[in-house]
Short mmCIF file of C-alpha atoms and ligand atoms in Angstrom, two decimals:
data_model
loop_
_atom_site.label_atom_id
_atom_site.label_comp_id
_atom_site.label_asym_id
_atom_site.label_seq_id
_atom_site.Cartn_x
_atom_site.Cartn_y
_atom_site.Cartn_z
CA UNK W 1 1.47 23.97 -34.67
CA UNK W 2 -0.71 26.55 -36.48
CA UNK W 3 -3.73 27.96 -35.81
CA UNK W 4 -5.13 26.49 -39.36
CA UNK W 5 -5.37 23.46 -40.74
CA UNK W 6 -3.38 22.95 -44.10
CA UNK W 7 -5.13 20.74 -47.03
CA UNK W 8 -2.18 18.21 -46.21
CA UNK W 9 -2.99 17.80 -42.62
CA UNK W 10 -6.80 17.55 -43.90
CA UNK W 11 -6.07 14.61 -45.76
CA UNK W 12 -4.38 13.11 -42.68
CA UNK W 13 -7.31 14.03 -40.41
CA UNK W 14 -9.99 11.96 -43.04
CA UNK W 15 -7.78 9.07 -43.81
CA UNK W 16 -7.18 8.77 -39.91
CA UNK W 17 -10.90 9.02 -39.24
CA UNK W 18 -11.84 6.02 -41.76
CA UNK W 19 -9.33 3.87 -39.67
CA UNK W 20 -10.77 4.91 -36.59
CA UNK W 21 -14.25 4.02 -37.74
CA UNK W 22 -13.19 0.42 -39.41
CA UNK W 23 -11.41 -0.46 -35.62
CA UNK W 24 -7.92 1.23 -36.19
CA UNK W 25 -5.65 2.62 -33.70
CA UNK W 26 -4.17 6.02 -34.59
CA UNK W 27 -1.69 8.35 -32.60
CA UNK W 28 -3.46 11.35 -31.89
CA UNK W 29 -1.45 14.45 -31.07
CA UNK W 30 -2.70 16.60 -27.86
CA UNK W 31 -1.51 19.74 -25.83
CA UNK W 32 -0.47 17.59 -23.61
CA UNK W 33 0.88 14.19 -25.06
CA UNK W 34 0.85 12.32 -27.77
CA UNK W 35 -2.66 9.68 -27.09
CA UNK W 36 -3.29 6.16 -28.92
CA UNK W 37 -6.43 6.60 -29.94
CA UNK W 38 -9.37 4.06 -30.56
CA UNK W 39 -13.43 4.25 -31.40
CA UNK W 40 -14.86 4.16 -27.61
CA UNK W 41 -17.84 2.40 -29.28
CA UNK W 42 -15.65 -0.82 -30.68
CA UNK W 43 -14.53 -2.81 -27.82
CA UNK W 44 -12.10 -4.96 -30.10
CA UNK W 45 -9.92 -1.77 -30.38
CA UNK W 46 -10.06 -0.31 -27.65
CA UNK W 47 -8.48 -4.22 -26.73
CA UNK W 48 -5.89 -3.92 -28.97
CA UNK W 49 -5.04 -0.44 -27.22
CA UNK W 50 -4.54 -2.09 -24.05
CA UNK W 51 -2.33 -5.19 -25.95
CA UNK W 52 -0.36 -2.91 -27.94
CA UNK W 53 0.78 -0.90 -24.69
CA UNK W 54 1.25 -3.91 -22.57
CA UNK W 55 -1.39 -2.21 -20.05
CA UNK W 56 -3.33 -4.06 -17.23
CA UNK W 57 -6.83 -4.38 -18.40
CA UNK W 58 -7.71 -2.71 -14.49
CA UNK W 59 -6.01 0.47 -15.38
CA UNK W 60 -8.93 2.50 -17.00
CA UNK W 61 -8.78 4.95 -20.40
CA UNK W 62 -9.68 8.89 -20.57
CA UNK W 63 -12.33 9.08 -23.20
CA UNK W 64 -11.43 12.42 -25.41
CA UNK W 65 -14.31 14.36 -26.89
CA UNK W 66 -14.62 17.60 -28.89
CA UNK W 67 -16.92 19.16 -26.88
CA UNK W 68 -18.86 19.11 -23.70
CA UNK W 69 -22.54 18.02 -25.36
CA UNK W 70 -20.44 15.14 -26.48
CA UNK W 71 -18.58 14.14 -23.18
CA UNK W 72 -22.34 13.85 -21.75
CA UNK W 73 -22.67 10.80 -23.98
CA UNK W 74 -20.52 8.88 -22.15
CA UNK W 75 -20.78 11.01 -18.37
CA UNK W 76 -23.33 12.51 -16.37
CA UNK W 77 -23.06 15.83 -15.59
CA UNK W 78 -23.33 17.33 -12.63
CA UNK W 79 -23.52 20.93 -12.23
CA UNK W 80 -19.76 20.99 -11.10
CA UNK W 81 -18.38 19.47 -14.16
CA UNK W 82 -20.76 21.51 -16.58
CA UNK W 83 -19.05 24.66 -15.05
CA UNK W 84 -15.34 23.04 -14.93
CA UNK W 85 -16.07 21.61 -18.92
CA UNK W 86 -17.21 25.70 -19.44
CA UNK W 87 -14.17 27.45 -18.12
CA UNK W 88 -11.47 24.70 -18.71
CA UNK W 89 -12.38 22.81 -22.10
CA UNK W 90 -10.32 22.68 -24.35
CA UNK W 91 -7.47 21.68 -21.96
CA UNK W 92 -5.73 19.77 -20.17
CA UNK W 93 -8.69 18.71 -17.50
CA UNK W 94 -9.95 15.09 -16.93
CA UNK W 95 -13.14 15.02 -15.44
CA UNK W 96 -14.21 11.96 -13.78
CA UNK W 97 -17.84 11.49 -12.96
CA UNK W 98 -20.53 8.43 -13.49
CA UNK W 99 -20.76 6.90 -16.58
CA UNK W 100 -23.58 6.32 -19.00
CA UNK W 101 -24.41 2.54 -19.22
CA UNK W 102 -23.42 2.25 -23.05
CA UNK W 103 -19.62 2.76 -22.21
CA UNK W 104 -18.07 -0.36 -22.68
CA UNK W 105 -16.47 -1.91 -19.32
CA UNK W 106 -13.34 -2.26 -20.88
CA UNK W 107 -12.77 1.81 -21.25
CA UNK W 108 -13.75 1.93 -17.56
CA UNK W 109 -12.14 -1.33 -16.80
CA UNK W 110 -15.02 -1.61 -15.21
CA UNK W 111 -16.17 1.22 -13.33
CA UNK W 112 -19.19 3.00 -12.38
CA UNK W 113 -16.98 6.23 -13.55
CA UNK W 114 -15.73 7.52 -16.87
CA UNK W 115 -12.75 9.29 -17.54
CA UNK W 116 -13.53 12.23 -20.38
CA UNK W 117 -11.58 15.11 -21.46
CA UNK W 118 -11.79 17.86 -24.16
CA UNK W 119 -7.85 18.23 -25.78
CA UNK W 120 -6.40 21.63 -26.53
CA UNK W 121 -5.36 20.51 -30.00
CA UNK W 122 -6.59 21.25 -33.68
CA UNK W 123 -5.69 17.93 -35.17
CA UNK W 124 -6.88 16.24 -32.07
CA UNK W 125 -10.73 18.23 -32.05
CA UNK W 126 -10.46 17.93 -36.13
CA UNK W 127 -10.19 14.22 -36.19
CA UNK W 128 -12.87 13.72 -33.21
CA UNK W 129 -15.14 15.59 -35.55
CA UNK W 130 -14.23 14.23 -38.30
CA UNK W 131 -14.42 10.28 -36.81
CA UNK W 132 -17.67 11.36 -35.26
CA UNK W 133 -16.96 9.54 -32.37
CA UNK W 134 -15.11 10.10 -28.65
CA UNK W 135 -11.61 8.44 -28.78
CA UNK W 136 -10.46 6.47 -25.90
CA UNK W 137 -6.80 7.38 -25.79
CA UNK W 138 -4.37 6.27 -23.16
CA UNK W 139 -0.85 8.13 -23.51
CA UNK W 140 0.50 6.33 -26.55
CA UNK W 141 4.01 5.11 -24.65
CA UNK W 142 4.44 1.26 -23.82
CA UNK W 143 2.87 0.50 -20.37
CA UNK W 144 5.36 2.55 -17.59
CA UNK W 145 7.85 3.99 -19.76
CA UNK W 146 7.89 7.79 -20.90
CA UNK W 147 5.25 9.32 -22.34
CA UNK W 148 6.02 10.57 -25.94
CA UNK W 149 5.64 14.29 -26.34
CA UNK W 150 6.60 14.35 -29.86
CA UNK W 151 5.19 12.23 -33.41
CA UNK W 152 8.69 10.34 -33.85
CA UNK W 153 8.74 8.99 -30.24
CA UNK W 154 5.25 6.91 -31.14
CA UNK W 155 6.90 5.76 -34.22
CA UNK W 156 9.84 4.78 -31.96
CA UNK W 157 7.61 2.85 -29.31
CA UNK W 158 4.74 1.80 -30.80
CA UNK W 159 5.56 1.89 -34.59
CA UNK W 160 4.27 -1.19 -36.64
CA UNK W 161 1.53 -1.52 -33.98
CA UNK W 162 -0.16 1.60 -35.01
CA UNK W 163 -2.24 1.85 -38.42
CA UNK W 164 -1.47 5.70 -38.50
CA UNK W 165 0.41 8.46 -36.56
CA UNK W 166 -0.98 12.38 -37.25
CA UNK W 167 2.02 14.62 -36.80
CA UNK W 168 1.32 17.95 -34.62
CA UNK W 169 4.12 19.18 -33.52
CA UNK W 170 5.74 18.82 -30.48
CA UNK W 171 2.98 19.07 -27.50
CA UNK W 172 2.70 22.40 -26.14
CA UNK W 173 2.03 21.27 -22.36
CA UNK W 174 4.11 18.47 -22.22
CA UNK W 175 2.94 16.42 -19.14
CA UNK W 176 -0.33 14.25 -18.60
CA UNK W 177 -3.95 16.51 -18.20
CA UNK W 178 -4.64 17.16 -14.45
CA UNK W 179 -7.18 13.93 -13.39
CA UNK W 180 -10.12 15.13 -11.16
CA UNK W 181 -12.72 12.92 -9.33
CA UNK W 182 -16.17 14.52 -8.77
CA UNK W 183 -17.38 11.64 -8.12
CA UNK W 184 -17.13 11.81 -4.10
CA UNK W 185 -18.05 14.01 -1.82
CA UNK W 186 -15.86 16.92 -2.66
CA UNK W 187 -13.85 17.02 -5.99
CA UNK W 188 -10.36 14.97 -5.58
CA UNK W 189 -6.84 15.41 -7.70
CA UNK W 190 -6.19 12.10 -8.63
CA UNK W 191 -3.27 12.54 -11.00
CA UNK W 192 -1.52 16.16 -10.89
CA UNK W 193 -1.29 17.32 -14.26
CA UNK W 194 -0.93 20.47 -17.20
CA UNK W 195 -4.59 22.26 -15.11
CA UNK W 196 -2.68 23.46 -11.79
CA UNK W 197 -4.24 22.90 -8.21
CA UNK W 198 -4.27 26.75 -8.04
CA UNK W 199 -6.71 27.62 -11.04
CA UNK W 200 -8.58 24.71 -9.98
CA UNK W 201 -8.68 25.91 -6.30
CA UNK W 202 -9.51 29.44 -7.89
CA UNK W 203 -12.48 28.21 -10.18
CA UNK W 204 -14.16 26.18 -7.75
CA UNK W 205 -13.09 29.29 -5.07
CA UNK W 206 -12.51 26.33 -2.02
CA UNK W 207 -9.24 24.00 -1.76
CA UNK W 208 -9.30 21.12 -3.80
CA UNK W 209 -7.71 17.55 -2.44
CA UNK W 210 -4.87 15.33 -3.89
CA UNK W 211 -4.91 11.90 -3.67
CA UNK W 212 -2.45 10.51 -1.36
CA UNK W 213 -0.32 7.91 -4.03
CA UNK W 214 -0.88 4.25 -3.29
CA UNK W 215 2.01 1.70 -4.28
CA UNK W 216 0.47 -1.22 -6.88
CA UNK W 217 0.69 -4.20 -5.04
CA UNK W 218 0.85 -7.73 -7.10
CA UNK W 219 -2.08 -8.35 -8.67
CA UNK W 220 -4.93 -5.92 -6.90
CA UNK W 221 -5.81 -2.93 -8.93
CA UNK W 222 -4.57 -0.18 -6.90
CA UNK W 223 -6.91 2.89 -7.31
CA UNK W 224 -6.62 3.88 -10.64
CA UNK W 225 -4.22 6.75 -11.80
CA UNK W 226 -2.28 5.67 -8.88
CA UNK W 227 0.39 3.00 -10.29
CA UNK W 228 3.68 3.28 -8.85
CA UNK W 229 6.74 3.44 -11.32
CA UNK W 230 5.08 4.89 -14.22
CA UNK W 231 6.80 7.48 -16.91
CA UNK W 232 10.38 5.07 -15.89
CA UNK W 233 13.29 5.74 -18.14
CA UNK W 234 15.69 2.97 -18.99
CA UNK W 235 18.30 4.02 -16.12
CA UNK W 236 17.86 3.91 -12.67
CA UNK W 237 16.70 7.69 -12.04
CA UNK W 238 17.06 8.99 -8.21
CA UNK W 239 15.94 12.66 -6.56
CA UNK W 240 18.75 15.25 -5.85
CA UNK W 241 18.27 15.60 -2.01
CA UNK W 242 17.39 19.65 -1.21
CA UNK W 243 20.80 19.89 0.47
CA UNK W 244 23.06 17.74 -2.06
CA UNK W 245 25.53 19.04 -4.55
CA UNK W 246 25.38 17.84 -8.04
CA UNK W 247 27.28 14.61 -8.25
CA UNK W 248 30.08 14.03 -10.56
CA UNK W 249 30.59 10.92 -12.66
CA UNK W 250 31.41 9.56 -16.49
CA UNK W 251 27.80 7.65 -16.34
CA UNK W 252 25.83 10.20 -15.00
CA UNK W 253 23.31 12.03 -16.57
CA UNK W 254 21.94 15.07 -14.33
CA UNK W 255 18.75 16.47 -14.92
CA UNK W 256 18.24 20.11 -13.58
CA UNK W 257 15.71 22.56 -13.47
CA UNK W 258 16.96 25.99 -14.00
CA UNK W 259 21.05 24.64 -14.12
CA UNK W 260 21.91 27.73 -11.67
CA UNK W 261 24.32 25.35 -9.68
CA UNK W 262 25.12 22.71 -11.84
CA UNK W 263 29.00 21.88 -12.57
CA UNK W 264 30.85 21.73 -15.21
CA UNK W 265 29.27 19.84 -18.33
CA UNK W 266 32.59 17.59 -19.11
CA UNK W 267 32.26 16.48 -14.77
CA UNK W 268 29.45 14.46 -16.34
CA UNK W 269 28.20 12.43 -18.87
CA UNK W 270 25.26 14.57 -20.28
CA UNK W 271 23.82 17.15 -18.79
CA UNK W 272 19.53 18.74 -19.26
CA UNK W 273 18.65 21.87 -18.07
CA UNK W 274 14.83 22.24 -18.24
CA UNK W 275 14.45 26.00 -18.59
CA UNK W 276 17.21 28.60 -18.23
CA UNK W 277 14.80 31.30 -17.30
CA UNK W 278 12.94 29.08 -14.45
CA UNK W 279 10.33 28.92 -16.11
CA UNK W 280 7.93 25.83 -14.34
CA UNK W 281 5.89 25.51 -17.98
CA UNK W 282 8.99 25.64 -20.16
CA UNK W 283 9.71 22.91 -17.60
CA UNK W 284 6.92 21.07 -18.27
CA UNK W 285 7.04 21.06 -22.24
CA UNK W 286 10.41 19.95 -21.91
CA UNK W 287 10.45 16.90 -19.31
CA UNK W 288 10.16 13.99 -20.78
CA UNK W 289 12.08 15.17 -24.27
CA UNK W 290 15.35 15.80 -21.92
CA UNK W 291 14.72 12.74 -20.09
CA UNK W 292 14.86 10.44 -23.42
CA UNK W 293 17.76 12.26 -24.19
CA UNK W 294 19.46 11.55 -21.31
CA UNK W 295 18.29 7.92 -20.95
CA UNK W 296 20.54 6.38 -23.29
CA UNK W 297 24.68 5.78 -23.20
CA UNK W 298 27.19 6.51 -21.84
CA UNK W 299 24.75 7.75 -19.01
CA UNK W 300 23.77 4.61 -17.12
CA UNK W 301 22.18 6.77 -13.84
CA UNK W 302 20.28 9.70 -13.68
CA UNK W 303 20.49 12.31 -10.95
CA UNK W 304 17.11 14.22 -11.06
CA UNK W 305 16.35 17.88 -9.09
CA UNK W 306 12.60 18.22 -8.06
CA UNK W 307 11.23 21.98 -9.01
CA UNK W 308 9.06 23.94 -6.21
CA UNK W 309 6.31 22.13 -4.98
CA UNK W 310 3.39 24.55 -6.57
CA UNK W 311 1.71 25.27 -10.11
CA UNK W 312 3.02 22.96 -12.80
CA UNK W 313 6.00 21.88 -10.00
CA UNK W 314 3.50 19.42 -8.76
CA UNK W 315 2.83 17.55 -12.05
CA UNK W 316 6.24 17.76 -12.63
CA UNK W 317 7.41 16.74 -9.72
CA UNK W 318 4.89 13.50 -9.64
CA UNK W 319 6.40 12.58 -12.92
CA UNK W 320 9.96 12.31 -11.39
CA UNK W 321 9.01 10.78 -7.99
CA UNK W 322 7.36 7.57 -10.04
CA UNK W 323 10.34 7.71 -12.61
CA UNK W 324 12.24 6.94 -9.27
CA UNK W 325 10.05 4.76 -8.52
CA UNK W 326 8.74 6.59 -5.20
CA UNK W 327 5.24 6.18 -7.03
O1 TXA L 401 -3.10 14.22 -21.02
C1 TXA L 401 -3.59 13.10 -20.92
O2 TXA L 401 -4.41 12.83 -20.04
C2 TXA L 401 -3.16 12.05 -21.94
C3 TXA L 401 -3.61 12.51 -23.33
C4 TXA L 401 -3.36 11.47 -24.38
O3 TXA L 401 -4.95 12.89 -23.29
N1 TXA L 401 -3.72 10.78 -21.63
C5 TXA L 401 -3.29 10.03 -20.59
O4 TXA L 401 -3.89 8.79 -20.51
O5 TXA L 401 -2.44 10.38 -19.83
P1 TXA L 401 -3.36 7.63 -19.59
O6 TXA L 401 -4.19 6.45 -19.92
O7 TXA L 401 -1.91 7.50 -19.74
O8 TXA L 401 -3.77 8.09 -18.15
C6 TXA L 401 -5.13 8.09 -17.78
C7 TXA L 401 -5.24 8.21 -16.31
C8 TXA L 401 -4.78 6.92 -15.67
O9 TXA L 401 -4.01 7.28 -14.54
C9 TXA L 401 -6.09 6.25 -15.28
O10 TXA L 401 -5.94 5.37 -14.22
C10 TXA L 401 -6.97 7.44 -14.96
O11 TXA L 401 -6.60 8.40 -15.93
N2 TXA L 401 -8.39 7.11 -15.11
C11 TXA L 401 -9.05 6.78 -16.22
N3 TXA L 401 -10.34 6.47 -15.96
C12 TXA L 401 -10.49 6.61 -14.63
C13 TXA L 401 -11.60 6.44 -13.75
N4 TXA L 401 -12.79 6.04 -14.17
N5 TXA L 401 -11.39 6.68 -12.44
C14 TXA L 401 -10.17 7.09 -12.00
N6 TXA L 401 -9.09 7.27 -12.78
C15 TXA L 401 -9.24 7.03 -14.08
MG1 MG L 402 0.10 7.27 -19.52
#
């Protein structure tokens, strides 16, 4: 991604923006990942959102706006969130805070709260603009499988379902915006994300909570954000214990973080190393690209290594506890 717009992906941005005003769904790229994107105003698409995913109607949508006079159509502000929106927008920050009444209940699946968040992305702010409306957009993956983090893997998922995708590169974050609740008493991490606990702790100079994950149980909505087994590859996935050497096998795929320790490639049936240099954002950009490539045959299991709990390690780390279904 550039930092300018070409004519072509101009053309893209206005064609995309008369779908989303006549009800359409388009795949909108972000910094983070890619987002299925629908007018928050039309309730029959943001329906077909939830159909086309195969997503509970009680799991609610993050409404994206291009700016923070816009998210306070659809939140109320409190002092807090003007000053997070200030020093973290664009990026990858969800605030959630009350919503205004004209929201329809099935972006909030029926909340008193709204989701909102400003992307990092100049096709993502461009076609906001351009639509003149916030976009709900959920991650635009199937309900509990990987999130796509590049144009072709919407195609792949959600293809014929879609009316268009915008192409924008591969994201530059790579896993989900941080999800914070300012909604209670003191602000809460609901869903650790690309915005670390650190320059969140730092900006709001006092220690800032995650919430403790709660396992879905059949058919009560479990606090939202908070579904177990989400982000699943195909194969059964399982953590490396902290003490375990890499296992061997012809049906195992082994995903590693920096691959200081990992054994030979042919001991194995694929191999991902997520960055050479240890790098916890390289990490990030690359998750869930090296786990689709390891989710398919001959590797029928997937051996996993968690990355230190801290900065982008926690987001990451989330990611691969649900994919092994720890939730
Ligand atoms: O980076 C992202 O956040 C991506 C891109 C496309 O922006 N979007 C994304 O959306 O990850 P989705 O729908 O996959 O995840 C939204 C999360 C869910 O965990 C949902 O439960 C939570 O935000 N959420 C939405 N509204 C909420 C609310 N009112 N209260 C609590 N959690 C909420
Ligand atoms: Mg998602």
């Amino acid at each position: 991604m550039t930092d300018a717009i070409t004519p072509a992906q101009q053309a893209s941005i206005a064609a995309a923006a008369m779908r989303l005003r006549a009800g359409g769904l388009v795949g909108m790229p972000t910094e983070t990942v890619y987002g299925l994107a629908a007018s928050v105003w039309d309730p029959a698409a943001v329906l077909r959102i939830f159909h086309v995913k195969g997503r509970p109607l009680f799991d609610p949508l993050i409404v994206h706006v291009a700016d923070a006079e816009q998210a306070w159509t659809v939140a109320q502000p409190n002092a807090l969130a003007r000053h997070l929106a200030q020093q973290c927008w664009p990026g990858p920050l969800t605030l959630v805070l009350p919503r205004q009444a004209a929201v329809p209940d099935l972006v909030t699946a029926g909340l008193d709260s709204v989701a909102v968040r400003c992307p990092d992305h100049l096709l993502a702010l461009a076609l906001i603009r351009a639509a003149g409306l916030p976009l709900a957009a959920p991650s635009a993956n199937r309900f509990a499988c990987l999130s796509p983090t590049r144009a072709a893997d919407v195609v792949e998922q959600l293809g014929a379902a879609v009316d268009l995708v915008l192409d924008g590169g591969p994201c530059r974050v790579g896993v989900e915006s941080t999800v914070l609740s300012l909604c209670g008493e003191r602000p809460l991490i609901l869903r650790p994300g690309g915005l670390t606990r650190e320059r969140l702790e730092a900006l709001l100079d006092s220690p800032v909570g995650l919430a403790a994950r709660t396992i879905l149980d059949e058919g009560s909505p479990p606090a939202p954000g908070m579904l177990a087994s989400h982000y699943a590859p195909r194969c059964p996935l399982r953590l490396r214990r902290g003490d375990e050497a890499w296992p061997k096998g012809g049906d195992l795929g082994l995903l590693a973080f920096t691959g200081a320790d990992l054994p030979p490639a042919a001991s194995v049936a694929s191999q991902e190393i997520l960055s050479w240099a240890g790098d916890p954002a390289q990490a990030a950009m690359e998750l869930f690209a090296a786990l689709r490539r390891l989710d398919r045959p001959p590797v029928r299991r997937i051996v996993a290594e968690l990355l230190p709990e801290q900065g982008l390690g926690l987001a990451i780390n989330d990611r691969l506890r649900r994919a092994a279904g720890l939730g």
